PDB file of C-alpha atoms in Angstrom:
ATOM      1  CA  UNK A  54    -111.676 -66.626  61.465  1.00 53.00           C
ATOM      2  CA  UNK A  55    -114.055 -67.779  64.189  1.00 59.00           C
ATOM      3  CA  UNK A  56    -113.012 -67.116  67.765  1.00 61.00           C
ATOM      4  CA  UNK A  57    -111.789 -70.032  69.804  1.00 65.00           C
ATOM      5  CA  UNK A  58    -114.131 -71.292  72.463  1.00 67.00           C
ATOM      6  CA  UNK A  59    -112.827 -71.184  75.999  1.00 66.00           C
ATOM      7  CA  UNK A  60    -113.172 -74.485  77.895  1.00 63.00           C
ATOM      8  CA  UNK A  61    -115.624 -74.461  80.773  1.00 60.00           C
ATOM      9  CA  UNK A  62    -114.057 -73.881  84.148  1.00 60.00           C
ATOM     10  CA  UNK A  63    -114.071 -76.957  86.311  1.00 57.00           C
ATOM     11  CA  UNK A  64    -114.675 -76.594  90.005  1.00 55.00           C
ATOM     12  CA  UNK A  65    -112.824 -78.792  92.454  1.00 51.00           C
ATOM     13  CA  UNK A  66    -114.958 -81.604  93.771  1.00 46.00           C
ATOM     14  CA  UNK A  67    -114.929 -81.850  97.541  1.00 50.00           C
ATOM     15  CA  UNK A  68    -114.034 -85.312  98.785  1.00 47.00           C
ATOM     16  CA  UNK A  69    -116.888 -87.083 100.496  1.00 48.00           C
ATOM     17  CA  UNK A  70    -116.490 -88.049 104.088  1.00 46.00           C
ATOM     18  CA  UNK A  71    -116.667 -91.774 104.679  1.00 42.00           C
ATOM     19  CA  UNK A  72    -119.925 -92.663 106.393  1.00 45.00           C
ATOM     20  CA  UNK A  73    -120.757 -95.719 108.436  1.00 44.00           C
ATOM     21  CA  UNK A  74    -122.511 -98.061 106.020  1.00 53.00           C
ATOM     22  CA  UNK A  75    -125.412-100.087 107.282  1.00 58.00           C
ATOM     23  CA  UNK A  76    -125.993-103.784 106.692  1.00 61.00           C
ATOM     24  CA  UNK A  77    -126.579-104.655 102.982  1.00 67.00           C
ATOM     25  CA  UNK A  78    -130.014-106.053 103.842  1.00 63.00           C
ATOM     26  CA  UNK A  79    -131.051-102.690 105.306  1.00 65.00           C
ATOM     27  CA  UNK A  80    -130.116-100.898 102.070  1.00 66.00           C
ATOM     28  CA  UNK A  81    -132.562-102.926  99.978  1.00 70.00           C
ATOM     29  CA  UNK A  82    -135.608-100.859  99.017  1.00 73.00           C
ATOM     30  CA  UNK A  83    -138.912-102.629  98.351  1.00 73.00           C
ATOM     31  CA  UNK A  84    -141.073-100.810  95.772  1.00 74.00           C
ATOM     32  CA  UNK A  85    -144.554 -99.850  96.895  1.00 71.00           C
ATOM     33  CA  UNK A  86    -146.094-101.479  93.819  1.00 71.00           C
ATOM     34  CA  UNK A  87    -144.069-104.691  94.044  1.00 69.00           C
ATOM     35  CA  UNK A  88    -147.062-106.729  95.169  1.00 74.00           C
ATOM     36  CA  UNK A  89    -149.785-107.003  97.797  1.00 80.00           C
ATOM     37  CA  UNK A  90    -149.375-105.508 101.240  1.00 79.00           C
ATOM     38  CA  UNK A  91    -148.796-108.792 103.070  1.00 74.00           C
ATOM     39  CA  UNK A  92    -146.025-109.737 100.624  1.00 79.00           C
ATOM     40  CA  UNK A  93    -144.228-106.423 101.140  1.00 77.00           C
ATOM     41  CA  UNK A  94    -144.493-106.711 104.930  1.00 81.00           C
ATOM     42  CA  UNK A  95    -143.123-110.249 104.795  1.00 80.00           C
ATOM     43  CA  UNK A  96    -140.187-109.124 102.685  1.00 77.00           C
ATOM     44  CA  UNK A  97    -139.383-106.308 105.123  1.00 77.00           C
ATOM     45  CA  UNK A  98    -139.486-108.691 108.090  1.00 79.00           C
ATOM     46  CA  UNK A  99    -137.168-111.081 106.259  1.00 79.00           C
ATOM     47  CA  UNK A 100    -134.660-108.294 105.579  1.00 76.00           C
ATOM     48  CA  UNK A 101    -134.730-107.210 109.247  1.00 74.00           C
ATOM     49  CA  UNK A 102    -134.122-110.812 110.350  1.00 73.00           C
ATOM     50  CA  UNK A 103    -131.170-111.151 107.947  1.00 71.00           C
ATOM     51  CA  UNK A 104    -129.639-107.879 109.178  1.00 69.00           C
ATOM     52  CA  UNK A 105    -129.685-109.187 112.776  1.00 66.00           C
ATOM     53  CA  UNK A 106    -128.287-112.596 111.835  1.00 67.00           C
ATOM     54  CA  UNK A 107    -124.644-111.470 111.955  1.00 67.00           C
ATOM     55  CA  UNK A 108    -125.065-110.032 115.453  1.00 74.00           C
ATOM     56  CA  UNK A 109    -126.662-113.266 116.688  1.00 76.00           C
ATOM     57  CA  UNK A 110    -123.876-115.333 115.138  1.00 79.00           C
ATOM     58  CA  UNK A 111    -121.213-113.193 116.837  1.00 80.00           C
ATOM     59  CA  UNK A 112    -123.017-113.562 120.177  1.00 81.00           C
ATOM     60  CA  UNK A 113    -123.095-117.356 119.878  1.00 83.00           C
ATOM     61  CA  UNK A 114    -119.395-117.450 118.998  1.00 84.00           C
ATOM     62  CA  UNK A 115    -118.550-115.246 122.000  1.00 84.00           C
ATOM     63  CA  UNK A 116    -120.534-117.555 124.282  1.00 86.00           C
ATOM     64  CA  UNK A 117    -118.702-120.588 122.923  1.00 87.00           C
ATOM     65  CA  UNK A 118    -115.308-118.927 123.425  1.00 85.00           C
ATOM     66  CA  UNK A 119    -116.219-118.027 127.015  1.00 85.00           C
ATOM     67  CA  UNK A 120    -117.483-121.571 127.637  1.00 86.00           C
ATOM     68  CA  UNK A 121    -114.172-123.012 126.383  1.00 87.00           C
ATOM     69  CA  UNK A 122    -112.228-120.761 128.752  1.00 86.00           C
ATOM     70  CA  UNK A 123    -114.443-121.752 131.699  1.00 84.00           C
ATOM     71  CA  UNK A 124    -114.050-125.444 130.862  1.00 86.00           C
ATOM     72  CA  UNK A 125    -110.248-125.286 130.498  1.00 88.00           C
ATOM     73  CA  UNK A 126    -109.808-123.093 133.609  1.00 86.00           C
ATOM     74  CA  UNK A 127    -112.250-124.944 135.830  1.00 85.00           C
ATOM     75  CA  UNK A 128    -111.011-124.843 139.429  1.00 85.00           C
ATOM     76  CA  UNK A 129    -108.286-122.309 138.660  1.00 86.00           C
ATOM     77  CA  UNK A 130    -107.551-120.253 141.818  1.00 85.00           C
ATOM     78  CA  UNK A 131    -106.242-117.278 139.817  1.00 85.00           C
ATOM     79  CA  UNK A 132    -109.306-116.519 137.685  1.00 83.00           C
ATOM     80  CA  UNK A 133    -111.784-118.599 139.745  1.00 81.00           C
ATOM     81  CA  UNK A 134    -112.824-120.579 136.689  1.00 81.00           C
ATOM     82  CA  UNK A 135    -113.589-117.541 134.532  1.00 81.00           C
ATOM     83  CA  UNK A 136    -110.711-117.805 132.049  1.00 82.00           C
ATOM     84  CA  UNK A 137    -109.931-114.086 132.273  1.00 81.00           C
ATOM     85  CA  UNK A 138    -109.480-111.522 135.027  1.00 82.00           C
ATOM     86  CA  UNK A 139    -111.555-108.344 135.297  1.00 80.00           C
ATOM     87  CA  UNK A 140    -109.675-105.485 136.934  1.00 79.00           C
ATOM     88  CA  UNK A 141    -111.391-102.935 139.162  1.00 74.00           C
ATOM     89  CA  UNK A 142    -110.689 -99.412 140.297  1.00 73.00           C
ATOM     90  CA  UNK A 143    -110.699 -98.040 143.836  1.00 74.00           C
ATOM     91  CA  UNK A 144    -114.430 -97.287 143.612  1.00 69.00           C
ATOM     92  CA  UNK A 145    -115.233-100.892 142.651  1.00 66.00           C
ATOM     93  CA  UNK A 146    -116.016-100.164 138.990  1.00 68.00           C
ATOM     94  CA  UNK A 147    -114.561-102.287 136.187  1.00 71.00           C
ATOM     95  CA  UNK A 148    -111.483-100.834 134.482  1.00 73.00           C
ATOM     96  CA  UNK A 149    -110.435-103.577 132.058  1.00 73.00           C
ATOM     97  CA  UNK A 150    -109.836-107.268 131.449  1.00 78.00           C
ATOM     98  CA  UNK A 151    -106.878-109.502 130.737  1.00 81.00           C
ATOM     99  CA  UNK A 152    -106.346-113.223 130.037  1.00 82.00           C
ATOM    100  CA  UNK A 153    -105.652-115.480 132.968  1.00 85.00           C
ATOM    101  CA  UNK A 154    -101.855-115.859 133.322  1.00 85.00           C
ATOM    102  CA  UNK A 155    -102.144-119.279 134.984  1.00 84.00           C
ATOM    103  CA  UNK A 156    -101.787-122.540 133.081  1.00 87.00           C
ATOM    104  CA  UNK A 157    -105.142-124.143 132.064  1.00 86.00           C
ATOM    105  CA  UNK A 158    -106.289-126.985 134.285  1.00 85.00           C
ATOM    106  CA  UNK A 159    -107.574-128.910 131.230  1.00 85.00           C
ATOM    107  CA  UNK A 160    -106.162-128.978 127.722  1.00 84.00           C
ATOM    108  CA  UNK A 161    -109.394-129.796 125.873  1.00 85.00           C
ATOM    109  CA  UNK A 162    -113.140-129.352 126.328  1.00 83.00           C
ATOM    110  CA  UNK A 163    -115.807-131.607 124.851  1.00 84.00           C
ATOM    111  CA  UNK A 164    -118.091-130.219 122.168  1.00 86.00           C
ATOM    112  CA  UNK A 165    -121.213-131.188 124.090  1.00 88.00           C
ATOM    113  CA  UNK A 166    -119.956-129.441 127.214  1.00 85.00           C
ATOM    114  CA  UNK A 167    -119.233-126.243 125.279  1.00 85.00           C
ATOM    115  CA  UNK A 168    -122.588-126.368 123.465  1.00 85.00           C
ATOM    116  CA  UNK A 169    -124.536-126.918 126.685  1.00 85.00           C
ATOM    117  CA  UNK A 170    -122.678-124.175 128.577  1.00 83.00           C
ATOM    118  CA  UNK A 171    -123.152-121.629 125.766  1.00 84.00           C
ATOM    119  CA  UNK A 172    -126.835-122.314 125.155  1.00 84.00           C
ATOM    120  CA  UNK A 173    -128.481-123.130 128.467  1.00 82.00           C
ATOM    121  CA  UNK A 174    -128.268-122.074 132.103  1.00 76.00           C
ATOM    122  CA  UNK A 175    -127.752-118.827 133.952  1.00 76.00           C
ATOM    123  CA  UNK A 176    -123.994-118.815 133.238  1.00 78.00           C
ATOM    124  CA  UNK A 177    -124.218-118.799 129.425  1.00 83.00           C
ATOM    125  CA  UNK A 178    -123.132-115.119 129.451  1.00 81.00           C
ATOM    126  CA  UNK A 179    -120.496-115.596 132.134  1.00 83.00           C
ATOM    127  CA  UNK A 180    -117.179-114.077 131.103  1.00 81.00           C
ATOM    128  CA  UNK A 181    -118.772-111.686 128.598  1.00 85.00           C
ATOM    129  CA  UNK A 182    -118.915-107.904 128.811  1.00 84.00           C
ATOM    130  CA  UNK A 183    -121.739-105.429 128.186  1.00 85.00           C
ATOM    131  CA  UNK A 184    -122.055-101.645 128.351  1.00 84.00           C
ATOM    132  CA  UNK A 185    -124.527 -99.067 129.640  1.00 85.00           C
ATOM    133  CA  UNK A 186    -124.968 -95.378 128.842  1.00 85.00           C
ATOM    134  CA  UNK A 187    -126.515 -92.776 131.188  1.00 83.00           C
ATOM    135  CA  UNK A 188    -129.058 -91.972 128.441  1.00 83.00           C
ATOM    136  CA  UNK A 189    -130.725 -95.321 129.161  1.00 80.00           C
ATOM    137  CA  UNK A 190    -129.309 -97.341 126.272  1.00 84.00           C
ATOM    138  CA  UNK A 191    -127.520-100.510 127.303  1.00 82.00           C
ATOM    139  CA  UNK A 192    -126.388-103.789 125.805  1.00 83.00           C
ATOM    140  CA  UNK A 193    -126.355-107.095 127.620  1.00 81.00           C
ATOM    141  CA  UNK A 194    -123.056-108.977 128.070  1.00 83.00           C
ATOM    142  CA  UNK A 195    -122.102-110.200 124.584  1.00 83.00           C
ATOM    143  CA  UNK A 196    -118.471-109.116 124.021  1.00 84.00           C
ATOM    144  CA  UNK A 197    -115.364-111.156 124.772  1.00 82.00           C
ATOM    145  CA  UNK A 198    -113.388-108.384 126.500  1.00 81.00           C
ATOM    146  CA  UNK A 199    -113.605-104.794 127.666  1.00 80.00           C
ATOM    147  CA  UNK A 200    -111.891-103.488 124.510  1.00 82.00           C
ATOM    148  CA  UNK A 201    -114.735-104.636 122.248  1.00 84.00           C
ATOM    149  CA  UNK A 202    -117.377-103.378 124.686  1.00 84.00           C
ATOM    150  CA  UNK A 203    -115.683 -99.980 124.854  1.00 83.00           C
ATOM    151  CA  UNK A 204    -115.576 -99.839 121.046  1.00 85.00           C
ATOM    152  CA  UNK A 205    -119.330-100.478 120.894  1.00 85.00           C
ATOM    153  CA  UNK A 206    -119.948 -97.820 123.550  1.00 86.00           C
ATOM    154  CA  UNK A 207    -117.898 -95.275 121.586  1.00 86.00           C
ATOM    155  CA  UNK A 208    -119.917 -96.119 118.445  1.00 86.00           C
ATOM    156  CA  UNK A 209    -123.125 -95.418 120.372  1.00 86.00           C
ATOM    157  CA  UNK A 210    -121.748 -92.109 121.653  1.00 86.00           C
ATOM    158  CA  UNK A 211    -120.725 -91.125 118.122  1.00 87.00           C
ATOM    159  CA  UNK A 212    -124.195 -91.945 116.788  1.00 85.00           C
ATOM    160  CA  UNK A 213    -126.363 -90.495 119.568  1.00 85.00           C
ATOM    161  CA  UNK A 214    -124.169 -87.957 121.406  1.00 85.00           C
ATOM    162  CA  UNK A 215    -122.044 -86.480 118.616  1.00 84.00           C
ATOM    163  CA  UNK A 216    -118.914 -88.338 119.658  1.00 80.00           C
ATOM    164  CA  UNK A 217    -118.871 -86.798 123.146  1.00 80.00           C
ATOM    165  CA  UNK A 218    -118.344 -89.048 126.158  1.00 80.00           C
ATOM    166  CA  UNK A 219    -121.282 -88.777 128.563  1.00 77.00           C
ATOM    167  CA  UNK A 220    -120.031 -91.089 131.304  1.00 76.00           C
ATOM    168  CA  UNK A 221    -120.933 -94.528 129.989  1.00 77.00           C
ATOM    169  CA  UNK A 222    -119.401 -97.644 131.492  1.00 77.00           C
ATOM    170  CA  UNK A 223    -119.128-101.362 130.820  1.00 78.00           C
ATOM    171  CA  UNK A 224    -119.972-104.225 133.133  1.00 76.00           C
ATOM    172  CA  UNK A 225    -119.219-107.937 133.191  1.00 76.00           C
ATOM    173  CA  UNK A 226    -120.823-111.128 134.401  1.00 73.00           C
ATOM    174  CA  UNK A 227    -118.583-113.323 136.525  1.00 70.00           C
ATOM    175  CA  UNK A 228    -118.871-116.917 137.644  1.00 65.00           C
ATOM    176  CA  UNK A 229    -119.799-115.912 141.206  1.00 59.00           C
ATOM    177  CA  UNK A 230    -122.760-113.859 139.961  1.00 51.00           C
ATOM    178  CA  UNK A 231    -124.033-116.739 137.818  1.00 47.00           C
ATOM    179  CA  UNK A 232    -124.020-119.098 140.787  1.00 47.00           C
ATOM    180  CA  UNK A 233    -125.950-116.686 142.999  1.00 43.00           C
ATOM    181  CA  UNK A 234    -128.444-115.619 140.296  1.00 43.00           C
ATOM    182  CA  UNK A 235    -131.068-118.375 140.878  1.00 46.00           C
ATOM    183  CA  UNK A 236    -131.234-117.563 144.593  1.00 43.00           C
ATOM    184  CA  UNK A 237    -134.711-116.181 145.410  1.00 46.00           C
ATOM    185  CA  UNK A 238    -134.825-112.609 146.602  1.00 49.00           C
ATOM    186  CA  UNK A 239    -135.305-112.286 150.350  1.00 47.00           C
ATOM    187  CA  UNK A 240    -137.808-109.927 151.888  1.00 49.00           C
ATOM    188  CA  UNK A 241    -136.291-106.707 153.232  1.00 48.00           C
ATOM    189  CA  UNK A 242    -135.873-106.537 156.974  1.00 49.00           C
ATOM    190  CA  UNK A 243    -137.785-103.738 158.682  1.00 51.00           C
ATOM    191  CA  UNK A 244    -135.253-101.498 160.345  1.00 65.00           C
ATOM    192  CA  UNK A 245    -137.609 -98.873 161.783  1.00 72.00           C
ATOM    193  CA  UNK A 246    -141.292 -98.148 162.302  1.00 75.00           C
ATOM    194  CA  UNK A 247    -142.219 -94.440 162.297  1.00 77.00           C
ATOM    195  CA  UNK A 248    -145.397 -93.347 164.073  1.00 74.00           C
ATOM    196  CA  UNK A 249    -145.024 -89.543 164.238  1.00 75.00           C
ATOM    197  CA  UNK A 250    -143.858 -88.557 160.735  1.00 76.00           C
ATOM    198  CA  UNK A 251    -146.706 -86.077 160.179  1.00 78.00           C
ATOM    199  CA  UNK A 252    -147.091 -87.296 156.567  1.00 83.00           C
ATOM    200  CA  UNK A 253    -149.727 -89.236 154.735  1.00 82.00           C
ATOM    201  CA  UNK A 254    -148.899 -92.650 153.348  1.00 79.00           C
ATOM    202  CA  UNK A 255    -148.573 -91.221 149.826  1.00 81.00           C
ATOM    203  CA  UNK A 256    -146.199 -88.483 150.954  1.00 82.00           C
ATOM    204  CA  UNK A 257    -144.177 -91.035 152.900  1.00 81.00           C
ATOM    205  CA  UNK A 258    -143.801 -93.362 149.896  1.00 82.00           C
ATOM    206  CA  UNK A 259    -142.934 -90.484 147.550  1.00 82.00           C
ATOM    207  CA  UNK A 260    -139.662 -90.043 149.454  1.00 83.00           C
ATOM    208  CA  UNK A 261    -138.286 -93.011 147.502  1.00 82.00           C
ATOM    209  CA  UNK A 262    -136.014 -91.823 144.699  1.00 80.00           C
ATOM    210  CA  UNK A 263    -136.190 -93.464 141.276  1.00 77.00           C
ATOM    211  CA  UNK A 264    -133.303 -93.899 138.833  1.00 77.00           C
ATOM    212  CA  UNK A 265    -133.237 -95.556 135.414  1.00 77.00           C
ATOM    213  CA  UNK A 266    -131.477 -98.964 135.631  1.00 74.00           C
ATOM    214  CA  UNK A 267    -129.131 -98.068 132.749  1.00 73.00           C
ATOM    215  CA  UNK A 268    -128.073 -94.818 134.389  1.00 76.00           C
ATOM    216  CA  UNK A 269    -127.655 -96.553 137.753  1.00 77.00           C
ATOM    217  CA  UNK A 270    -125.371 -99.223 136.263  1.00 73.00           C
ATOM    218  CA  UNK A 271    -123.278 -96.601 134.476  1.00 74.00           C
ATOM    219  CA  UNK A 272    -122.870 -94.591 137.687  1.00 77.00           C
ATOM    220  CA  UNK A 273    -122.226 -97.635 139.898  1.00 79.00           C
ATOM    221  CA  UNK A 274    -125.351 -97.049 142.009  1.00 82.00           C
ATOM    222  CA  UNK A 275    -128.127 -99.345 143.155  1.00 83.00           C
ATOM    223  CA  UNK A 276    -131.061 -99.129 140.732  1.00 78.00           C
ATOM    224  CA  UNK A 277    -133.699 -99.918 143.382  1.00 80.00           C
ATOM    225  CA  UNK A 278    -132.926 -97.338 146.085  1.00 83.00           C
ATOM    226  CA  UNK A 279    -130.857 -94.864 143.970  1.00 81.00           C
ATOM    227  CA  UNK A 280    -127.988 -95.028 146.515  1.00 79.00           C
ATOM    228  CA  UNK A 281    -130.318 -94.071 149.424  1.00 82.00           C
ATOM    229  CA  UNK A 282    -129.708 -97.514 151.030  1.00 81.00           C
ATOM    230  CA  UNK A 283    -133.300 -97.634 152.327  1.00 83.00           C
ATOM    231  CA  UNK A 284    -136.888 -97.734 151.124  1.00 82.00           C
ATOM    232  CA  UNK A 285    -139.988 -96.049 152.542  1.00 77.00           C
ATOM    233  CA  UNK A 286    -143.197 -98.034 152.697  1.00 81.00           C
ATOM    234  CA  UNK A 287    -146.582 -98.159 154.367  1.00 80.00           C
ATOM    235  CA  UNK A 288    -148.439-101.310 155.370  1.00 74.00           C
ATOM    236  CA  UNK A 289    -151.214-102.031 157.842  1.00 70.00           C
ATOM    237  CA  UNK A 290    -151.487 -98.411 158.921  1.00 73.00           C
ATOM    238  CA  UNK A 291    -147.788 -98.209 159.815  1.00 79.00           C
ATOM    239  CA  UNK A 292    -145.048 -96.266 158.032  1.00 82.00           C
ATOM    240  CA  UNK A 293    -141.780 -98.197 157.855  1.00 83.00           C
ATOM    241  CA  UNK A 294    -138.211 -97.727 156.662  1.00 83.00           C
ATOM    242  CA  UNK A 295    -136.720-100.951 155.223  1.00 82.00           C
ATOM    243  CA  UNK A 296    -133.202-101.870 154.152  1.00 83.00           C
ATOM    244  CA  UNK A 297    -132.863-102.074 150.361  1.00 83.00           C
ATOM    245  CA  UNK A 298    -132.952-105.781 149.403  1.00 79.00           C
ATOM    246  CA  UNK A 299    -130.912-105.246 146.211  1.00 78.00           C
ATOM    247  CA  UNK A 300    -127.760-103.638 147.625  1.00 80.00           C
ATOM    248  CA  UNK A 301    -128.220-104.847 151.254  1.00 78.00           C
ATOM    249  CA  UNK A 302    -127.894-101.288 152.524  1.00 76.00           C
ATOM    250  CA  UNK A 303    -124.674-100.367 150.702  1.00 81.00           C
ATOM    251  CA  UNK A 304    -126.201 -98.098 148.051  1.00 79.00           C
ATOM    252  CA  UNK A 305    -123.865 -99.464 145.367  1.00 79.00           C
ATOM    253  CA  UNK A 306    -124.588-101.605 142.328  1.00 76.00           C
ATOM    254  CA  UNK A 307    -123.795-105.342 142.511  1.00 63.00           C
ATOM    255  CA  UNK A 308    -120.370-106.413 141.323  1.00 55.00           C
ATOM    256  CA  UNK A 309    -121.870-108.082 138.238  1.00 46.00           C
ATOM    257  CA  UNK A 310    -124.985-106.907 136.442  1.00 41.00           C
TER     258      UNK A 310
END
């Protein structure tokens, strides 16, 4: 009688960890022999454009929502026409956002007014929130509130920094910043002329500290003077110390970036 065959031993299959899936358009592979080179390049560009279409659509919708809030809360003394209130900590940095508790001044906003406010002008991003990481990566204001901006910042930290927080922060654009944005930058006032520094002009100018704008925003510092509150310069054979025109001598970043 032939011996019975023993069934093969089955090993337990380890469950796969769920991974963040990319956009479906980015998962399409174009064969190298699918056609001429210009056709393959055109197909790749089309797939890249499609993958960014969802992000652009979300940005436009966020701008429209912010424009509706500004139109219905125009002249509101509580939120100053912003539609929501951005809270700040003791150091002046943003800590969160919340809807305006006051009653709207208008019940409806015209479609043309919303379209114009969300597409044109310096205040099209007013009321939106962006984030900045000390590594230099930052995203312009495109989120409706601080919760969504923080979620995007955590996704960046998970992708680039292994999920560890490295001190990133989010920033917002308010109505006051949009009104003062078109104002031309004034020349810095000379606060002191130094004649006996004992340095050459190059050594004198090298005293200026440089800091990446993304890192400066995340740390709440002025990106131009790196919190030194002054700038060293040389002109016409004279070495001067001028007040920083960006922070006006405070060394801190503006309230809205």
